[in-house]
């Protein structure tokens, strides 16, 4: 899932500025599961903004609404009226949600209430960790299902570097060395020979380095007739 | 030592390659470029090292702190009549910048290259920087060896003029985790095209012997020149810090005890009781012991089969190199004429 964290209230207040009518939009998918921007958080942020503006002497009209997914047009249509009544929309979606609202409602000012952090999973209650860097050319098949692009601090393909000690990374004792994990897993599966292969330089074109990415599936496209 | 050797018998004919090829026990040292634009600092340090080593490593933004570039510092070292080994990390440059800088380095007369991943930028003085890691150190070794032996850029395009011909080295960290994999990772570097290896600092010779035993079992000592890393301890505090905080370093307690013992005449005195002269004398006693230990380590490492030389890392203490090399009986340095 996409994991995000809420911005602090001071930054949110600055982003909202002097807008009088504020619509806080939550998202019912990833950011609900990571407790950053679901219906509950949207209601809390709306109440906090209302209270803060009252304390500042100019009470704003802050409402909230949550859609199933901010990243699909059809769900955004459901809040079209509320959006048009707002001076500013504070999206508690991930960066995709913020941009979807801006694209779908081009005459509305939209600001983010979250920092989109990474693609990951909850490892235990209250802890989320990164697992995927969306590089577009998956290497998990040669690394025992542990991603060195996302989880090695240097994204090495022929690790581990000399900074691996007692299973953790040189940058921080709380960060596991991805290559120690890869080594341990390949060792336990009797597949250490995979580690002896020289991995060539990666093709980063499929990652962000190749420019903004887009997938077109001809088999799913509608014909001109179907579209009309 | 490989089939790619050029007609004169050398890959590059650098002094370091000639000394190793001739079978001498090689000595390399380290020169840390300054955190400023003053070339005189390099000249001063080069003067301390000249004649005491076969080549000198110029670090590349070591510990992720911005310093004078290794290539420019290397060019100054060359002017001073000393042979540089340029360090190149994968942290700060992508494959375009790396290759371009190496063309320039070769054009400036630089012939030795050490390929490194590089310390992560969070350690340094620009922790908010973006890192690169377009390629890793093993891929870098391969790229540079292919530039020399196959006359191709990383993309496969062929050179139309002079290709850069470097004596290519890599690092090995025998005590970093997972320890069992370290000799095999060294094998990958050799397979990628490394001709020489400089290891992380060795203080625990017994542990290093275990590593070398595996290296010999894999036959790597016959395919690559291994220079064991050594460095003089400056104080008991430094020894403890290295033991506790630097990844991949083993410092036996007996060495920490020896360093502590060297400062014993001043032990038990509080900071206020120690005069300036006391502190100076204590520092000198520690340094003498550190140099003595370093000499002993070199003598022990020299006896380990497959060790082709030592790499002395006396960071910001370049004047320790001469007494170390001299004390280890490694002076004068050999002169091997080009074929």
Coordinates of C-alpha atoms in Angstrom, one line a residue:
Chain A
X1 CA 0.0 0.0 0.0
X2 CA 0.9 3.7 -0.2
X3 CA 2.0 4.8 3.2
X4 CA 1.7 8.5 4.2
X5 CA 2.0 10.7 7.3
X6 CA 0.0 13.8 8.2
X7 CA 1.7 17.2 7.9
X8 CA 1.7 19.1 11.1
X9 CA -1.2 21.5 11.8
X10 CA 1.0 24.6 11.5
X11 CA 2.0 23.7 7.9
X12 CA -1.6 22.8 7.1
X13 CA -2.8 26.1 8.4
X14 CA -0.2 27.9 6.3
X15 CA -1.2 25.9 3.2
X16 CA -4.9 26.7 3.8
X17 CA -4.1 30.4 4.3
X18 CA -6.9 32.8 4.5
X19 CA -9.5 30.7 2.7
X20 CA -12.8 30.9 4.4
X21 CA -14.5 27.8 3.2
X22 CA -12.3 24.7 3.5
X23 CA -13.2 21.2 2.4
X24 CA -11.1 18.4 3.9
X25 CA -11.2 15.3 1.7
X26 CA -10.2 11.9 3.1
X27 CA -9.5 8.8 1.1
X28 CA -10.9 5.4 1.9
X29 CA -8.1 3.3 0.6
X30 CA -4.3 3.2 1.4
X31 CA -4.2 6.2 3.7
X32 CA -7.2 4.9 5.7
X33 CA -5.4 1.7 6.4
X34 CA -2.3 3.6 7.6
X35 CA -4.3 5.9 9.7
X36 CA -3.2 9.1 7.9
X37 CA -6.1 10.3 5.8
X38 CA -9.2 8.3 6.2
X39 CA -12.7 9.5 7.3
X40 CA -11.7 9.6 10.9
X41 CA -8.6 11.6 10.3
X42 CA -10.4 13.9 7.9
X43 CA -13.0 14.7 10.6
X44 CA -10.2 15.3 13.2
X45 CA -8.2 17.6 10.9
X46 CA -11.4 19.5 10.0
X47 CA -12.2 20.0 13.7
X48 CA -8.7 21.0 14.5
X49 CA -8.6 23.6 11.7
X50 CA -12.0 24.9 12.9
X51 CA -10.8 25.3 16.4
X52 CA -7.5 26.8 15.4
X53 CA -9.1 29.4 13.2
X54 CA -11.5 30.3 16.0
X55 CA -8.6 30.7 18.4
X56 CA -7.0 32.9 15.7
X57 CA -10.1 35.1 15.7
X58 CA -11.5 34.3 12.3
X59 CA -13.5 31.1 12.4
X60 CA -13.4 29.2 9.1
X61 CA -16.2 27.1 7.7
X62 CA -14.5 23.7 7.6
X63 CA -16.3 20.6 6.4
X64 CA -15.1 17.2 5.5
X65 CA -15.9 14.4 3.1
X66 CA -14.3 11.1 2.3
X67 CA -14.3 9.2 -1.0
X68 CA -13.5 5.6 -1.6
X69 CA -10.5 6.4 -3.7
X70 CA -9.3 9.9 -4.6
X71 CA -7.3 8.5 -7.5
X72 CA -10.4 7.6 -9.7
X73 CA -12.5 10.2 -11.4
X74 CA -15.8 8.5 -10.7
X75 CA -15.4 8.7 -6.9
X76 CA -14.4 12.4 -7.2
X77 CA -17.7 13.1 -9.0
X78 CA -19.4 12.3 -5.8
X79 CA -18.0 15.4 -4.1
X80 CA -18.3 17.8 -7.0
X81 CA -20.8 20.0 -5.2
X82 CA -18.8 20.3 -2.0
X83 CA -15.7 21.0 -3.9
X84 CA -17.3 23.8 -5.9
X85 CA -18.5 25.4 -2.6
X86 CA -15.0 25.4 -1.1
X87 CA -12.3 28.1 -1.5
X88 CA -9.7 25.5 -0.9
X89 CA -9.6 21.7 -0.8
X90 CA -7.3 20.1 1.7
X91 CA -6.7 16.6 0.4
X92 CA -5.8 13.9 2.9
X93 CA -5.0 11.5 0.0
X94 CA -1.6 10.6 -1.2
X95 CA 0.1 12.7 -3.8
X96 CA -1.9 10.9 -6.5
X97 CA -5.1 12.0 -4.7
X98 CA -4.1 15.6 -4.5
X99 CA -3.2 15.7 -8.2
X100 CA -6.4 13.9 -9.2
X101 CA -8.5 16.5 -7.4
X102 CA -6.5 19.3 -9.0
X103 CA -6.9 17.7 -12.4
X104 CA -10.6 16.9 -12.0
X105 CA -11.5 20.3 -10.6
X106 CA -9.2 22.7 -12.5
X107 CA -10.8 25.8 -11.0
X108 CA -10.3 24.8 -7.4
X109 CA -7.2 25.4 -5.3
X110 CA -6.0 22.1 -3.8
X111 CA -3.4 21.6 -1.1
X112 CA -1.9 18.5 0.5
X113 CA -2.5 17.5 4.1
X114 CA -0.2 14.5 4.0
X115 CA 3.4 13.7 3.1
X116 CA 3.3 10.6 0.9
X117 CA 6.1 8.5 2.3
X118 CA 6.6 5.2 0.5
X119 CA 5.2 1.9 -0.8
X120 CA 5.2 -0.5 2.1
X121 CA 3.5 -2.5 4.7
X122 CA 2.7 -2.5 8.4
X123 CA 5.3 -4.8 10.0
X124 CA 3.7 -4.6 13.4
X125 CA 1.1 -2.5 15.1
X126 CA 1.9 1.2 14.5
X127 CA 5.0 0.5 12.4
X128 CA 5.2 0.7 8.6
X129 CA 8.2 -0.1 6.5
X130 CA 9.2 0.5 2.8
X131 CA 9.3 -2.5 0.5
X132 CA 9.1 -1.3 -3.1
X133 CA 10.6 1.6 -5.0
X134 CA 8.4 1.1 -8.1
X135 CA 11.6 0.9 -10.3
X136 CA 9.6 -0.7 -13.1
X137 CA 12.0 -3.6 -13.6
X138 CA 11.5 -6.0 -10.7
X139 CA 14.6 -7.8 -9.4
X140 CA 13.0 -9.8 -6.6
X141 CA 13.5 -13.0 -8.6
X142 CA 17.2 -12.8 -8.1
X143 CA 17.3 -11.5 -4.6
X144 CA 15.1 -14.0 -2.7
X145 CA 12.1 -11.7 -2.6
X146 CA 13.9 -8.9 -0.7
X147 CA 14.2 -5.7 -2.6
X148 CA 17.7 -4.1 -2.6
X149 CA 16.5 -1.1 -4.6
X150 CA 14.0 -0.1 -1.9
X151 CA 15.7 -1.6 1.1
X152 CA 19.5 -1.1 0.6
X153 CA 20.5 2.5 1.5
X154 CA 22.7 2.5 -1.6
X155 CA 20.3 0.4 -3.9
X156 CA 23.3 -1.9 -4.6
X157 CA 22.7 -4.8 -7.0
X158 CA 26.0 -6.6 -6.0
X159 CA 25.9 -6.0 -2.2
X160 CA 26.5 -6.0 0.6
X161 CA 28.9 -3.1 0.9
X162 CA 31.4 -2.8 3.8
X163 CA 28.9 -0.9 5.9
X164 CA 27.0 -4.0 6.9
X165 CA 27.5 -5.0 10.5
X166 CA 25.6 -7.4 12.8
X167 CA 22.8 -7.4 10.3
X168 CA 22.2 -3.7 10.2
X169 CA 23.1 -0.9 7.8
X170 CA 25.8 1.6 8.4
X171 CA 23.4 4.5 8.3
X172 CA 21.4 3.5 11.4
X173 CA 21.3 0.5 13.8
X174 CA 17.6 0.5 13.3
X175 CA 17.9 -0.2 9.6
X176 CA 18.3 -3.8 8.6
X177 CA 21.0 -4.5 6.0
X178 CA 18.9 -5.7 3.0
X179 CA 21.9 -7.7 1.7
X180 CA 22.3 -9.5 5.0
X181 CA 18.6 -10.4 4.7
X182 CA 19.1 -11.5 1.1
X183 CA 22.1 -13.5 2.0
X184 CA 20.3 -15.2 4.9
X185 CA 17.3 -16.1 2.8
X186 CA 19.3 -17.4 -0.2
X187 CA 21.4 -19.4 2.2
X188 CA 18.4 -20.9 3.9
X189 CA 17.0 -21.8 0.5
X190 CA 20.3 -23.3 -0.7
X191 CA 20.5 -20.7 -3.5
X192 CA 23.7 -18.8 -2.7
X193 CA 24.9 -19.5 -6.2
X194 CA 22.6 -16.7 -7.3
X195 CA 24.7 -14.2 -5.4
X196 CA 27.8 -15.2 -7.3
X197 CA 26.3 -13.8 -10.6
X198 CA 27.6 -10.3 -11.5
X199 CA 24.5 -8.1 -11.8
X200 CA 25.0 -5.6 -14.6
X201 CA 24.2 -1.9 -14.3
X202 CA 20.4 -1.5 -14.0
X203 CA 18.2 0.0 -16.6
X204 CA 16.8 3.0 -14.7
X205 CA 14.7 4.1 -17.7
X206 CA 11.8 2.2 -16.3
X207 CA 12.2 4.0 -13.0
X208 CA 11.5 7.8 -12.6
X209 CA 14.9 8.4 -14.3
X210 CA 13.3 7.7 -17.7
X211 CA 10.8 10.6 -17.2
X212 CA 7.2 10.4 -16.1
X213 CA 5.9 6.9 -16.7
X214 CA 2.7 5.8 -18.4
X215 CA 1.2 2.4 -19.3
X216 CA -1.0 2.0 -22.3
X217 CA -2.9 -1.3 -22.6
X218 CA -4.2 -1.6 -26.1
X219 CA -6.2 -4.7 -25.1
X220 CA -8.2 -2.6 -22.6
X221 CA -8.6 0.6 -24.6
X222 CA -12.1 1.4 -25.8
X223 CA -12.6 1.7 -29.6
X224 CA -13.8 5.0 -31.0
X225 CA -17.3 3.5 -31.4
X226 CA -17.4 2.3 -27.8
X227 CA -16.2 5.7 -26.5
X228 CA -18.9 7.5 -28.3
Chain B
X1 CA 48.5 -11.2 -15.0
X2 CA 45.4 -11.6 -17.2
X3 CA 45.1 -12.4 -20.9
X4 CA 44.3 -8.8 -21.5
X5 CA 47.8 -7.6 -20.7
X6 CA 49.1 -5.3 -23.3
X7 CA 52.2 -6.1 -25.3
X8 CA 54.6 -4.5 -22.8
X9 CA 53.4 -7.0 -20.2
X10 CA 51.5 -4.5 -18.2
X11 CA 47.8 -3.4 -18.2
X12 CA 48.8 0.2 -17.7
X13 CA 52.5 0.2 -16.6
X14 CA 51.8 2.3 -13.6
X15 CA 54.5 2.3 -10.9
X16 CA 52.1 0.4 -8.5
X17 CA 51.5 -2.2 -11.2
X18 CA 55.2 -2.6 -12.0
X19 CA 56.1 -2.9 -8.3
X20 CA 53.5 -5.6 -7.7
X21 CA 54.2 -7.3 -11.0
X22 CA 57.9 -7.5 -10.1
X23 CA 56.9 -9.3 -6.9
X24 CA 57.9 -6.6 -4.4
X25 CA 55.9 -6.1 -1.2
X26 CA 54.0 -3.0 -2.2
X27 CA 53.3 0.0 0.0
X28 CA 50.5 2.5 -0.7
X29 CA 49.4 5.3 1.5
X30 CA 46.5 7.6 1.8
X31 CA 46.3 11.4 1.3
X32 CA 43.1 13.1 2.3
X33 CA 42.4 16.2 0.2
X34 CA 41.5 19.3 2.2
X35 CA 38.1 20.9 2.8
X36 CA 39.2 23.9 0.8
X37 CA 40.7 25.0 -2.5
X38 CA 44.4 25.2 -1.3
X39 CA 46.6 23.1 -3.5
X40 CA 49.5 23.8 -1.1
X41 CA 48.0 21.4 1.4
X42 CA 48.3 18.5 -1.2
X43 CA 51.9 19.5 -2.0
X44 CA 52.8 19.5 1.7
X45 CA 51.3 16.1 2.3
X46 CA 52.8 14.7 -0.9
X47 CA 56.2 15.8 0.3
X48 CA 55.7 13.7 3.5
X49 CA 54.8 10.6 1.4
X50 CA 57.2 10.9 -1.5
X51 CA 59.7 8.1 -1.5
X52 CA 57.9 6.3 1.3
X53 CA 55.2 4.5 -0.8
X54 CA 54.7 3.3 -4.3
X55 CA 51.5 5.1 -4.9
X56 CA 49.2 7.3 -2.8
X57 CA 45.4 7.1 -2.6
X58 CA 43.4 10.3 -3.1
X59 CA 40.1 9.9 -1.3
X60 CA 36.9 10.9 -3.0
X61 CA 34.8 13.0 -0.6
X62 CA 35.7 10.7 2.2
X63 CA 33.0 10.1 4.8
X64 CA 30.7 12.1 2.6
X65 CA 32.4 15.4 3.5
X66 CA 33.0 17.8 0.6
X67 CA 36.7 18.0 -0.1
X68 CA 38.9 18.9 -3.1
X69 CA 38.2 16.4 -5.8
X70 CA 40.3 13.3 -5.9
X71 CA 41.2 13.8 -9.6
X72 CA 42.4 17.4 -9.2
X73 CA 44.3 16.4 -6.0
X74 CA 45.8 13.5 -8.0
X75 CA 46.9 15.8 -10.7
X76 CA 48.8 17.9 -8.1
X77 CA 50.3 14.8 -6.6
X78 CA 51.6 13.9 -10.1
X79 CA 53.2 17.3 -10.4
X80 CA 55.0 16.5 -7.1
X81 CA 56.5 13.3 -8.6
X82 CA 54.3 10.9 -6.7
X83 CA 52.0 8.4 -8.2
X84 CA 48.3 8.8 -7.5
X85 CA 45.6 6.2 -7.0
X86 CA 42.3 7.9 -7.6
X87 CA 39.4 6.8 -5.5
X88 CA 36.0 7.0 -7.3
X89 CA 32.8 6.4 -5.4
X90 CA 29.4 5.6 -6.8
X91 CA 27.6 7.9 -4.4
X92 CA 28.1 11.2 -6.2
X93 CA 28.2 10.5 -9.9
X94 CA 26.1 8.6 -12.4
X95 CA 27.6 6.5 -15.2
X96 CA 28.0 9.5 -17.5
X97 CA 29.9 11.6 -14.9
X98 CA 32.0 8.7 -13.8
X99 CA 33.2 7.9 -17.3
X100 CA 33.7 11.5 -18.3
X101 CA 35.7 12.2 -15.2
X102 CA 37.8 9.1 -15.8
X103 CA 38.6 10.2 -19.4
X104 CA 39.9 13.4 -17.9
X105 CA 41.8 11.7 -15.2
X106 CA 43.6 9.5 -17.7
X107 CA 44.4 12.5 -19.9
X108 CA 45.9 14.2 -16.8
X109 CA 48.3 11.2 -16.4
X110 CA 46.5 9.3 -13.7
X111 CA 46.8 5.5 -14.1
X112 CA 45.5 3.8 -10.9
X113 CA 41.9 3.7 -9.9
X114 CA 40.1 2.4 -6.8
X115 CA 36.4 1.7 -7.2
X116 CA 34.2 2.2 -4.1
X117 CA 30.6 2.3 -3.2
X118 CA 31.3 5.3 -1.0
X119 CA 30.1 6.2 2.5
X120 CA 26.5 7.0 2.7
X121 CA 25.8 10.8 2.6
X122 CA 24.0 10.7 5.9
X123 CA 27.4 10.5 7.6
X124 CA 28.8 13.6 6.1
X125 CA 28.3 17.4 6.1
X126 CA 25.5 17.4 3.5
X127 CA 23.1 14.8 4.9
X128 CA 20.2 16.2 3.1
X129 CA 21.8 15.5 -0.3
X130 CA 20.4 13.1 -2.9
X131 CA 22.7 10.2 -3.6
X132 CA 23.2 8.6 -7.0
X133 CA 24.2 4.9 -6.9
X134 CA 23.4 4.6 -10.6
X135 CA 25.9 1.7 -10.6
X136 CA 27.6 -0.1 -7.7
X137 CA 31.3 -0.6 -7.0
X138 CA 31.5 -4.0 -8.7
X139 CA 29.7 -2.6 -11.8
X140 CA 32.1 0.3 -11.8
X141 CA 35.1 -2.1 -11.8
X142 CA 33.6 -3.9 -14.8
X143 CA 32.9 -0.6 -16.6
X144 CA 36.5 0.6 -16.2
X145 CA 38.0 -2.8 -17.1
X146 CA 35.8 -2.9 -20.2
X147 CA 36.9 0.6 -21.2
X148 CA 40.5 -0.6 -21.1
X149 CA 40.2 -4.2 -22.4
X150 CA 37.3 -4.0 -24.8
X151 CA 37.6 -0.3 -25.6
X152 CA 33.9 0.4 -25.0
X153 CA 31.9 2.8 -23.0
X154 CA 29.3 1.3 -20.6
X155 CA 26.6 1.7 -23.2
X156 CA 28.6 -0.5 -25.6
X157 CA 29.8 2.4 -27.9
X158 CA 33.4 1.8 -29.0
X159 CA 36.2 4.3 -28.4
X160 CA 37.3 6.1 -31.5
X161 CA 40.5 7.4 -30.0
X162 CA 42.6 6.7 -26.9
X163 CA 40.8 4.6 -24.3
X164 CA 41.6 5.1 -20.6
X165 CA 43.8 2.4 -19.4
X166 CA 43.6 2.1 -15.6
X167 CA 45.2 -0.3 -13.1
X168 CA 41.8 -1.1 -11.5
X169 CA 41.4 -1.7 -7.8
X170 CA 38.6 -2.4 -5.4
X171 CA 38.1 -2.6 -1.7
X172 CA 37.4 -5.6 0.5
X173 CA 36.0 -5.5 4.0
X174 CA 37.0 -8.8 5.5
X175 CA 35.1 -8.4 8.8
X176 CA 31.9 -6.7 7.7
X177 CA 28.7 -8.8 7.6
X178 CA 28.0 -11.4 6.5
X179 CA 31.6 -12.5 7.1
X180 CA 31.1 -15.9 5.3
X181 CA 30.3 -14.1 2.1
X182 CA 33.2 -11.6 2.1
X183 CA 35.7 -13.8 0.2
X184 CA 33.0 -14.6 -2.4
X185 CA 32.3 -10.9 -2.8
X186 CA 36.0 -10.4 -3.4
X187 CA 35.8 -13.1 -6.0
X188 CA 33.0 -11.1 -7.7
X189 CA 35.3 -8.0 -7.8
X190 CA 38.1 -10.1 -9.4
X191 CA 35.6 -11.5 -11.9
X192 CA 34.5 -8.0 -12.7
X193 CA 38.1 -7.1 -13.5
X194 CA 39.9 -5.8 -10.4
X195 CA 43.7 -6.2 -10.5
X196 CA 44.4 -5.1 -6.9
X197 CA 42.5 -4.9 -3.6
X198 CA 43.0 -2.6 -0.7
X199 CA 41.3 -3.9 2.4
X200 CA 39.6 -2.2 5.3
X201 CA 41.9 -1.6 8.3
X202 CA 43.2 -4.8 9.8
X203 CA 44.0 -4.9 13.5
X204 CA 43.0 -8.5 14.2
X205 CA 45.5 -10.5 12.2
X206 CA 44.1 -13.8 13.3
X207 CA 40.7 -12.9 12.0
X208 CA 42.3 -11.7 8.8
X209 CA 44.2 -15.0 8.4
X210 CA 40.8 -16.8 8.5
X211 CA 39.6 -14.5 5.7
X212 CA 42.8 -15.1 3.7
X213 CA 42.6 -18.8 4.1
X214 CA 39.3 -18.8 2.2
X215 CA 40.7 -16.3 -0.3
X216 CA 43.5 -18.8 -1.0
X217 CA 41.1 -21.7 -1.2
X218 CA 39.2 -19.8 -3.9
X219 CA 42.6 -19.1 -5.7
X220 CA 42.0 -15.4 -5.6
X221 CA 45.4 -14.5 -4.3
X222 CA 46.8 -15.7 -7.6
X223 CA 44.5 -13.5 -9.6
X224 CA 44.6 -10.3 -7.7
X225 CA 47.1 -8.4 -5.6
X226 CA 45.8 -8.0 -2.1
X227 CA 47.1 -5.0 -0.1
X228 CA 46.1 -5.3 3.6
X229 CA 44.9 -2.1 5.1
X230 CA 46.8 -0.8 8.2
X231 CA 46.7 2.4 10.1
X232 CA 48.4 3.8 13.2
X233 CA 46.2 4.2 16.3
X234 CA 46.4 7.8 17.7
X235 CA 45.0 7.3 21.1
X236 CA 43.1 4.7 23.2
X237 CA 39.9 6.8 22.6
X238 CA 40.4 6.4 18.8
X239 CA 41.0 2.7 19.2
X240 CA 37.7 2.3 21.2
X241 CA 35.8 4.4 18.8
X242 CA 37.0 2.3 15.9
X243 CA 36.1 -0.9 17.7
X244 CA 32.6 0.3 18.7
X245 CA 31.5 2.6 16.0
X246 CA 33.1 1.8 12.6
X247 CA 31.4 -0.9 10.7
X248 CA 33.7 -3.8 9.6
X249 CA 36.5 -3.0 12.1
X250 CA 37.8 -5.5 14.7
X251 CA 40.2 -3.9 17.2
X252 CA 41.4 -6.5 19.8
X253 CA 41.3 -5.4 23.4
X254 CA 45.0 -6.2 23.7
X255 CA 45.8 -3.3 21.4
X256 CA 43.4 -1.0 23.2
X257 CA 45.2 -2.0 26.4
X258 CA 48.6 -1.3 24.9
X259 CA 47.5 2.2 23.9
X260 CA 46.0 2.8 27.3
X261 CA 49.2 1.5 29.0
X262 CA 51.3 3.9 26.8
X263 CA 49.5 6.8 28.5
X264 CA 49.8 5.3 31.9
X265 CA 52.3 7.8 33.4
X266 CA 49.5 10.4 33.0
X267 CA 46.7 8.1 34.2
X268 CA 44.6 9.0 37.2
X269 CA 45.2 12.7 36.8
X270 CA 42.2 14.9 36.2
X271 CA 41.9 17.2 33.3
X272 CA 42.9 20.2 35.5
X273 CA 46.0 18.5 36.8
X274 CA 47.4 17.8 33.3
X275 CA 49.4 20.7 32.1
X276 CA 49.7 21.5 28.4
X277 CA 53.1 19.8 28.3
X278 CA 51.7 16.7 30.0
X279 CA 49.0 16.4 27.4
X280 CA 51.6 16.9 24.6
X281 CA 53.8 14.3 26.1
X282 CA 50.9 11.8 26.6
X283 CA 49.8 12.3 22.9
X284 CA 53.4 11.7 21.8
X285 CA 53.6 8.5 23.9
X286 CA 50.3 7.3 22.4
X287 CA 51.5 8.1 18.9
X288 CA 54.7 6.3 19.4
X289 CA 52.9 3.2 20.5
X290 CA 50.4 3.5 17.6
X291 CA 53.2 3.6 15.1
X292 CA 54.9 0.6 16.9
X293 CA 51.7 -1.4 16.7
X294 CA 51.3 -0.5 13.1
X295 CA 54.8 -1.7 12.3
X296 CA 54.2 -5.0 14.1
X297 CA 50.9 -5.5 12.2
X298 CA 52.7 -5.0 8.9
X299 CA 55.4 -7.5 9.8
X300 CA 52.7 -10.0 10.8
X301 CA 50.6 -9.4 7.6
X302 CA 53.7 -9.8 5.4
X303 CA 53.9 -13.4 6.6
X304 CA 50.4 -14.1 5.5
X305 CA 50.4 -16.0 2.2
X306 CA 48.6 -14.0 -0.5
X307 CA 49.3 -10.6 0.9
X308 CA 51.0 -8.6 -1.8
X309 CA 51.5 -5.4 0.2
X310 CA 50.0 -2.9 2.6
X311 CA 47.9 0.1 2.3
X312 CA 48.6 2.6 5.1
X313 CA 45.8 4.8 6.2
X314 CA 47.2 7.5 8.4
X315 CA 44.4 10.0 8.0
X316 CA 45.5 13.6 8.8
X317 CA 48.7 12.1 10.1
X318 CA 50.7 11.7 6.9
X319 CA 54.0 12.2 8.7
X320 CA 53.5 8.9 10.5
X321 CA 53.9 7.0 7.2
X322 CA 57.7 7.4 6.9
X323 CA 58.5 6.0 10.4
X324 CA 56.0 3.2 9.8
X325 CA 57.5 2.1 6.4
X326 CA 61.0 2.6 7.7
X327 CA 60.3 0.7 10.9
X328 CA 58.8 -2.2 8.9
X329 CA 62.0 -2.4 6.9
X330 CA 60.3 -1.4 3.7
X331 CA 62.6 1.5 2.7
X332 CA 63.9 2.3 0.2
X333 CA 61.0 1.7 -2.1
X334 CA 62.0 -0.3 -5.2
X335 CA 62.5 1.3 -8.5
X336 CA 61.1 -0.9 -11.4
X337 CA 61.8 0.6 -14.7
X338 CA 59.1 0.5 -17.4
X339 CA 59.7 -2.3 -19.9

